[in-house]
Amino acid sequence: MPISLTLFSLAALPFAAALLIAACADRGKALHAMVAAGASALGLALLLSVAGEVLAGVNVAVSAAWVPAIGLDFSLMIDPLGLMFAGLILGIGLLIMIFAHFYLAKGEATGRFFASLMLFQGSMLGIVLSGNILLLLVFWELTSLSSFLLIGFWRDKAEARQGARMALAITGGGGLVLIAGMLMLGIVAGSFDLMTILASAEVVQASPLYPVILVLILIGCFTKSAQFPFHFWLPHAMAAPTPVSAYLHSATMVKAGVFLLARLWPVLAGTDLYTILVAGTGMVTMLLGAWVALFRHDLKAILAYSTISQLGLLVMLLGFSLEAAAIAAVLHILNHAAFKAALFMTAGIVDHETGTRDIRHLGGLAKVMPITAIIGTLAALAMAGIPPLGGFISKEMMLYESLNVSLFGLPWLVPVVATVAATLSVGYSLRFAAHLFFGRPRDPVPHGKAHDPGAGMWAAPAVLVVIAVLLGLMPMLLAGTLVSAVAGAVIGGPAPELGLSLWHGVNLALGMSALAILVGALLLWRHARVLRWSESMRHADAKALFERAMAVTDEAVRKLVVAVHRPSLQRMVFAVLVVVVALVVEGASTAGGGGFTGPRELLPASPVAILAWLLLVAATIAVVSEERQRFRVLVYISVIGLIIALAFVHFSAPDLALTQISVEVVTILLLLLALNLLPKQPKLLSSPSRRLRDGALATVGGLVFGGAAWAMLTRNPNDPISAFHLANSYSGGGGTNVVNVTLVDFRAFDTLGEIIVLGIAGLVIYALLDTTSRGAAGARLRTWQEDMPHSPESHPVMFVMSTRILLPMVLVAGIFIFLRGHNEPGGGFIAGLVVAIAFLLQYLASGFDWTDARRKVGEHVLIGFGVLVAVLTGLGSLAFGANFLSTAFDHFTLPLVGEFELATALLFDLGVFSVVLGAVMLALAQLSHIAQRAARAHAAHEAEMRAEMRRETGAELRPLLPAERPEEPSR
Amino acid sequence: MSLEFLVASGIGVLVAGGIYLALRGRTFQVVLGLTLFSYAVNLFLFASGRLVVDRPPIWSKAVNEYTDPLPQALVLTAIVITFGMTALAVILMLRSFLETGSDQVDGDSTEEHEDERS
């Protein structure tokens, strides 16, 4: 397989597996675990197939442009550092999947669990394989999200939800900060390509922005890797199932911050600021985590704080900015991944078998679960750094390097802190093993039922412990090449020579190590006393602080939102209109191009035109002033609509006139139907001063827009693109009605968008109306009384008969308008409206039920059909090698009919027709009967209730009174 | 008096009416204001093709002068979309009235302001 394909498959594999698992989420957990483990194993095999080349120094990179405009490429690369992390992610991932299969109970949502786990694996792999820092950020955010899902896996537990939310707030928030830092880094370095950035250390460190970049990126790393003061989310993330803790919170996700530090080492490290910030934070975290770990009682909490401490150690080592320290860090990453994942799984096994994780109730388990005891004890000894285990070597190296660093001008500070932290870590490690497996059982209940689990469950930690042991016994053979190559990648230079071994001769580091082990053992011996002393001190509760900070932020945001965003439409509309008017005024005052009135020759107005204008003005004034007479207002509104239609006729726009008139009819029908349910003569609301203010704004707005129209109308147009439409309408589009050809041909893409919007509007209206019969709205509708005088005859014969005779004629007219649209005024829009009016008349005259029963095609079908036809017509042109929505036409002759023309645009127009018809019918027909429908639903419900009660009591009951009569709408 | 003046002043009157009504306190008036405003906007767009009498954009070999067809095509779809928008606004107004029993949009009554913290 070519190496580029390997890389892409490596990155894609976990996501594909996640999809597959999610797709068969209802199948058994064996299948889920098999897919997850299989994908991990396959990924590991792919990785190993390129490992040789990578370690030999071949830089493997592939790249595909994604969003080139912002420098975002989908580029992957793999170097020794990425290789090691990818190996950890996939290798430990494989073991975790196997462990999880045996750990999770049968009824759990294993599909969701394994899918999230694979999603996480893919995101993590993405981070370590990214060759572009923007891409890296994408995967970084994905790990925060997927870990949120995993920590909160047991949704019904409050602590899981809180832990997940806290982890997301901290790591996600840190991710946002990181984005800012990375963007600045990329801008300073001039590229978002990782390799380019790594090579531009001088530019970056000389930039005045360097401190800002550094701090921002460090915040991202420190939040992810649980460094002080962001460490507190990690213990709360322990609410996750143990396999998740073992995977995310020991071996992978929390190491992402360490990885990024190592990744950006060449470009960021080496300055005093870097050393102080990174090594200082690492030291504090290391000390704090180790101290707290000594006094926790929950097994997973002990491990969580020890992880914080060990991560602090890694961060501190990287902060030293020394080559040898980088080697120590790399080796310790390997060690820590091995023993910490094993320890978490041990804790999981103990929890699984005894039912408790409280170390105060456990003890002496070595007798009943010897295999687990061996695994757990060895792993704990590795964590304590006891020779001959792997942890010893990296700890020795750490202690040795600490002697070479002087922080804040104090040469003794780092070695002392390192020794104290090492002492504490010996203490908590030994306590973990000793109090868990040895001594006498403290509580007979969990001890009594405990036994070793099946091999499936202990196999995974056993493998890891063997590795942890071998890393101590034969470090050079097992990891020499890898560590040297990775260290080379971290420092951005050639792979350093190194000699890893248990025995370094007698030196100061050995003395410190021995002291640490001695005092650590002492701590275990006197643990009870130290614990009492620790508990007597006051502790800051990070969770409470976090919650309080969240509450304060929440309140502040709430106040801000309420202050700027009052739930008043009037205020917002007023603000918007003021801005719009001001913008127009500002634009007009700065625009050049001569005075207010342009040079265009004006058309004289006929008396009829002046009369129409007077009517328009009078109707508008009437609409505004008669606000309590709502029915009358509708009449005025239709006068305005008609005058505008007349204006269209007069100004050479027959298509617009037809459209305007038909839209006017349906709009008025719509408003009438709505008004039926609304208050007819509401009280006035606004105060006189409010009216004066609005009136002033309205006057200014009217003057501004009228003035703009005047300025435009008195100028001659610039040479518009319209000439093209006129010239090509017949020869290119096959139609003489240029407006219609523009709609269905030149600008058909626009039209396609418009009919889709119209269809969506229709469907939204349906959705809003269909659910009206429920809830408060339904209750109000059921008690709604007709407040209008009714004609004694609901369906007058004259009206019914005349509309029925009219229907076929209007339909013929509709077809006629539709067909001639390409050459004469008409077309799909107008025909759709006309036909809709014809049908609506039937609803009006004969009632909803009569008409609806005779309806053959549903409105939804019409909308869907219309959009489909339009899209397919457009796609059809692709088959002939033309662009989307190109049209074709030809002339045919038939006997009697003579020559006629067929254009594919007609099909498109059919789609338009269908959508318009469907949307209009959906809106009006649905609206016309919501009251009846609610009443009907109520009646059905009551009948059902009565039948039920009859069944229960066996007696006839008087009709039920409406259960609750909501307040009559008073206004 | 010129036709241009009639159209421009008509647009101004409609805009003024639309603004005033859109700022009123009840949903029905807001919808009416929206309608007036839409009339004005459509008319304004249409007028950007300038006013031409008796030159419909129906192509024919014998005719050389036409009005601008492009604003007409744009306004035609705009009229239909306006209907869709008005219909949606009307239904929203109706639904909110049915749900809450109030047709006011001033929203200054903060009593019902819910505190979601638990």
CSV table of C-alpha atoms in Angstrom, one decimal, chain A residues 555 567-570 574 577 600 602-605 609 613 620 623-624 627 630 633 640-641 644 648 651-653 656 659-660 663-664 666-667 670-671 674-675 677-679 682-683 685-686 691 694-695 698 702 705-706 709-710 712-713 715-717 721-722 725-726 730 736-739 742-743 747 754 758 764-765 768 771-772 776-777 780 823 825 829 920 927 971, chain B residues 1-17 19-26 28-32 36 39 43-44 46-48 50-59 66-70 72-77 79-81 83-84 86-88 90-95 97-108 113 115 117:
chain,number,residue,atom,x,y,z
A,555,GLU,CA,-25.8,35.6,36.5
A,567,PRO,CA,-38.1,40.8,24.9
A,568,SER,CA,-39.9,43.7,23.2
A,569,LEU,CA,-40.3,43.5,19.5
A,570,GLN,CA,-41.1,47.2,19.4
A,574,PHE,CA,-37.3,50.7,16.4
A,577,LEU,CA,-35.3,51.1,11.6
A,600,ARG,CA,-34.0,62.3,-16.8
A,602,LEU,CA,-40.1,63.0,-16.7
A,603,LEU,CA,-43.4,61.5,-17.8
A,604,PRO,CA,-46.5,63.7,-17.4
A,605,ALA,CA,-49.2,62.3,-15.1
A,609,ALA,CA,-52.9,58.5,-12.4
A,613,TRP,CA,-52.3,58.2,-6.2
A,620,THR,CA,-52.6,54.2,3.6
A,623,VAL,CA,-54.9,51.8,7.4
A,624,VAL,CA,-52.8,53.6,9.8
A,627,GLU,CA,-56.3,50.6,13.8
A,630,ARG,CA,-59.6,45.5,11.7
A,633,VAL,CA,-58.5,47.9,7.5
A,640,ILE,CA,-53.5,49.7,-1.9
A,641,GLY,CA,-52.7,46.3,-3.5
A,644,ILE,CA,-50.0,48.9,-7.1
A,648,PHE,CA,-47.7,47.7,-12.8
A,651,PHE,CA,-45.7,50.8,-16.4
A,652,SER,CA,-45.4,47.9,-18.9
A,653,ALA,CA,-45.3,45.1,-16.4
A,656,LEU,CA,-46.2,41.7,-12.2
A,659,THR,CA,-49.0,38.2,-9.9
A,660,GLN,CA,-49.9,41.2,-7.6
A,663,VAL,CA,-51.2,37.4,-4.4
A,664,GLU,CA,-53.5,40.2,-3.1
A,666,VAL,CA,-54.7,35.1,-1.2
A,667,THR,CA,-53.2,37.5,1.2
A,670,LEU,CA,-55.3,34.6,4.8
A,671,LEU,CA,-55.6,37.7,6.9
A,674,ALA,CA,-56.5,34.7,10.9
A,675,LEU,CA,-58.6,37.6,12.0
A,677,LEU,CA,-59.6,33.9,15.6
A,678,LEU,CA,-58.0,37.2,16.7
A,679,PRO,CA,-59.6,40.0,18.7
A,682,PRO,CA,-58.6,45.6,20.6
A,683,LYS,CA,-58.0,48.4,23.0
A,685,LEU,CA,-51.9,50.3,23.6
A,686,SER,CA,-49.4,53.0,22.8
A,691,ARG,CA,-47.1,57.6,18.9
A,694,ASP,CA,-43.0,56.6,16.1
A,695,GLY,CA,-44.8,59.1,13.9
A,698,ALA,CA,-42.1,57.1,10.2
A,702,GLY,CA,-40.9,58.0,4.4
A,705,PHE,CA,-37.1,56.4,1.1
A,706,GLY,CA,-39.4,58.6,-1.1
A,709,ALA,CA,-36.8,56.8,-5.1
A,710,TRP,CA,-37.1,60.3,-6.5
A,712,MET,CA,-33.3,57.3,-8.6
A,713,LEU,CA,-36.3,57.8,-10.9
A,715,ARG,CA,-31.7,59.7,-13.3
A,716,ASN,CA,-31.1,57.6,-16.4
A,717,PRO,CA,-30.1,54.0,-15.7
A,721,ILE,CA,-27.2,43.8,-17.9
A,722,SER,CA,-30.8,43.8,-19.1
A,725,HIS,CA,-31.7,39.3,-21.5
A,726,LEU,CA,-33.6,41.1,-24.2
A,730,TYR,CA,-36.0,34.4,-28.1
A,736,THR,CA,-40.7,36.0,-26.2
A,737,ASN,CA,-41.8,36.9,-22.6
A,738,VAL,CA,-38.5,38.1,-21.4
A,739,VAL,CA,-39.6,38.1,-17.7
A,742,THR,CA,-35.5,35.2,-17.1
A,743,LEU,CA,-37.3,33.4,-14.4
A,747,ARG,CA,-31.9,33.2,-13.5
A,754,GLU,CA,-37.2,30.9,-4.2
A,758,LEU,CA,-41.7,29.0,-0.4
A,764,VAL,CA,-43.4,25.4,8.6
A,765,ILE,CA,-46.9,26.8,8.5
A,768,LEU,CA,-47.2,25.3,13.4
A,771,THR,CA,-49.8,21.0,16.6
A,772,THR,CA,-52.2,23.9,17.5
A,776,ALA,CA,-52.6,25.7,25.9
A,777,ALA,CA,-53.4,26.7,22.3
A,780,ARG,CA,-58.0,28.0,24.1
A,823,ASN,CA,-44.3,33.9,-24.7
A,825,PRO,CA,-47.7,37.3,-19.7
A,829,PHE,CA,-46.1,31.6,-10.5
A,920,VAL,CA,-50.6,28.5,-0.8
A,927,LEU,CA,-55.7,27.7,8.6
A,971,ARG,CA,-58.5,41.7,24.5
B,1,MET,CA,-47.1,66.7,-11.9
B,2,SER,CA,-45.0,63.8,-13.1
B,3,LEU,CA,-45.5,60.1,-12.8
B,4,GLU,CA,-42.1,59.9,-11.2
B,5,PHE,CA,-43.2,62.1,-8.4
B,6,LEU,CA,-46.3,60.1,-7.9
B,7,VAL,CA,-44.4,56.8,-7.6
B,8,ALA,CA,-41.7,58.3,-5.4
B,9,SER,CA,-44.1,59.9,-3.0
B,10,GLY,CA,-46.3,56.8,-3.1
B,11,ILE,CA,-43.3,54.8,-1.9
B,12,GLY,CA,-42.6,57.4,0.8
B,13,VAL,CA,-46.1,57.2,2.1
B,14,LEU,CA,-46.1,53.5,2.1
B,15,VAL,CA,-42.8,53.4,4.0
B,16,ALA,CA,-44.0,55.9,6.5
B,17,GLY,CA,-47.2,53.9,7.1
B,19,ILE,CA,-42.8,52.0,9.9
B,20,TYR,CA,-45.5,53.5,12.0
B,21,LEU,CA,-47.6,50.3,12.0
B,22,ALA,CA,-44.5,48.0,12.6
B,23,LEU,CA,-43.9,49.9,15.8
B,24,ARG,CA,-47.3,49.3,17.2
B,25,GLY,CA,-47.9,47.0,20.1
B,26,ARG,CA,-50.1,44.3,18.6
B,28,PHE,CA,-51.9,42.2,13.7
B,29,GLN,CA,-50.7,45.8,13.2
B,30,VAL,CA,-47.1,44.6,12.9
B,31,VAL,CA,-48.1,42.3,10.1
B,32,LEU,CA,-50.0,45.1,8.4
B,36,LEU,CA,-47.1,48.0,3.6
B,39,TYR,CA,-45.4,47.0,-1.1
B,43,LEU,CA,-42.3,49.1,-5.8
B,44,PHE,CA,-38.9,50.6,-5.2
B,46,PHE,CA,-39.5,47.7,-9.7
B,47,ALA,CA,-38.8,51.4,-10.1
B,48,SER,CA,-35.1,50.8,-10.4
B,50,ARG,CA,-37.3,53.3,-14.3
B,51,LEU,CA,-40.8,54.1,-15.4
B,52,VAL,CA,-41.6,53.2,-19.0
B,53,VAL,CA,-45.1,53.3,-20.4
B,54,ASP,CA,-46.4,50.9,-23.1
B,55,ARG,CA,-43.2,49.0,-23.7
B,56,PRO,CA,-43.8,45.6,-22.2
B,57,PRO,CA,-40.8,43.2,-22.3
B,58,ILE,CA,-42.5,40.9,-24.7
B,59,TRP,CA,-39.9,40.3,-27.5
B,66,TYR,CA,-38.6,47.6,-24.2
B,67,THR,CA,-38.7,48.4,-20.6
B,68,ASP,CA,-36.1,46.8,-18.4
B,69,PRO,CA,-37.2,43.1,-17.8
B,70,LEU,CA,-34.7,42.3,-15.0
B,72,GLN,CA,-39.6,42.8,-13.2
B,73,ALA,CA,-38.3,39.2,-12.9
B,74,LEU,CA,-36.8,40.0,-9.5
B,75,VAL,CA,-39.9,41.7,-8.2
B,76,LEU,CA,-42.2,38.9,-9.5
B,77,THR,CA,-40.5,36.3,-7.3
B,79,ILE,CA,-44.1,39.3,-4.6
B,80,VAL,CA,-44.6,35.6,-4.2
B,81,ILE,CA,-41.9,35.3,-1.4
B,83,PHE,CA,-46.7,36.2,0.4
B,84,GLY,CA,-44.8,33.3,1.9
B,86,THR,CA,-46.6,37.3,5.4
B,87,ALA,CA,-48.3,33.9,5.7
B,88,LEU,CA,-45.6,32.7,8.0
B,90,VAL,CA,-49.6,35.6,10.3
B,91,ILE,CA,-49.4,32.0,11.4
B,92,LEU,CA,-46.8,32.8,14.0
B,93,MET,CA,-48.9,35.6,15.3
B,94,LEU,CA,-51.9,33.4,15.5
B,95,ARG,CA,-50.1,30.6,17.2
B,97,PHE,CA,-51.9,34.4,20.4
B,98,LEU,CA,-53.4,31.0,20.9
B,99,GLU,CA,-50.6,29.8,23.2
B,100,THR,CA,-50.4,32.9,25.4
B,101,GLY,CA,-53.7,34.5,25.1
B,102,SER,CA,-52.1,37.8,24.3
B,103,ASP,CA,-51.4,39.5,21.0
B,104,GLN,CA,-49.0,42.1,22.4
B,105,VAL,CA,-45.4,42.3,21.2
B,106,ASP,CA,-44.1,44.9,23.6
B,107,GLY,CA,-42.9,42.1,26.0
B,108,ASP,CA,-42.2,44.6,28.8
B,113,HIS,CA,-39.7,35.8,33.0
B,115,ASP,CA,-35.8,31.5,36.1
B,117,ARG,CA,-31.9,27.7,37.4
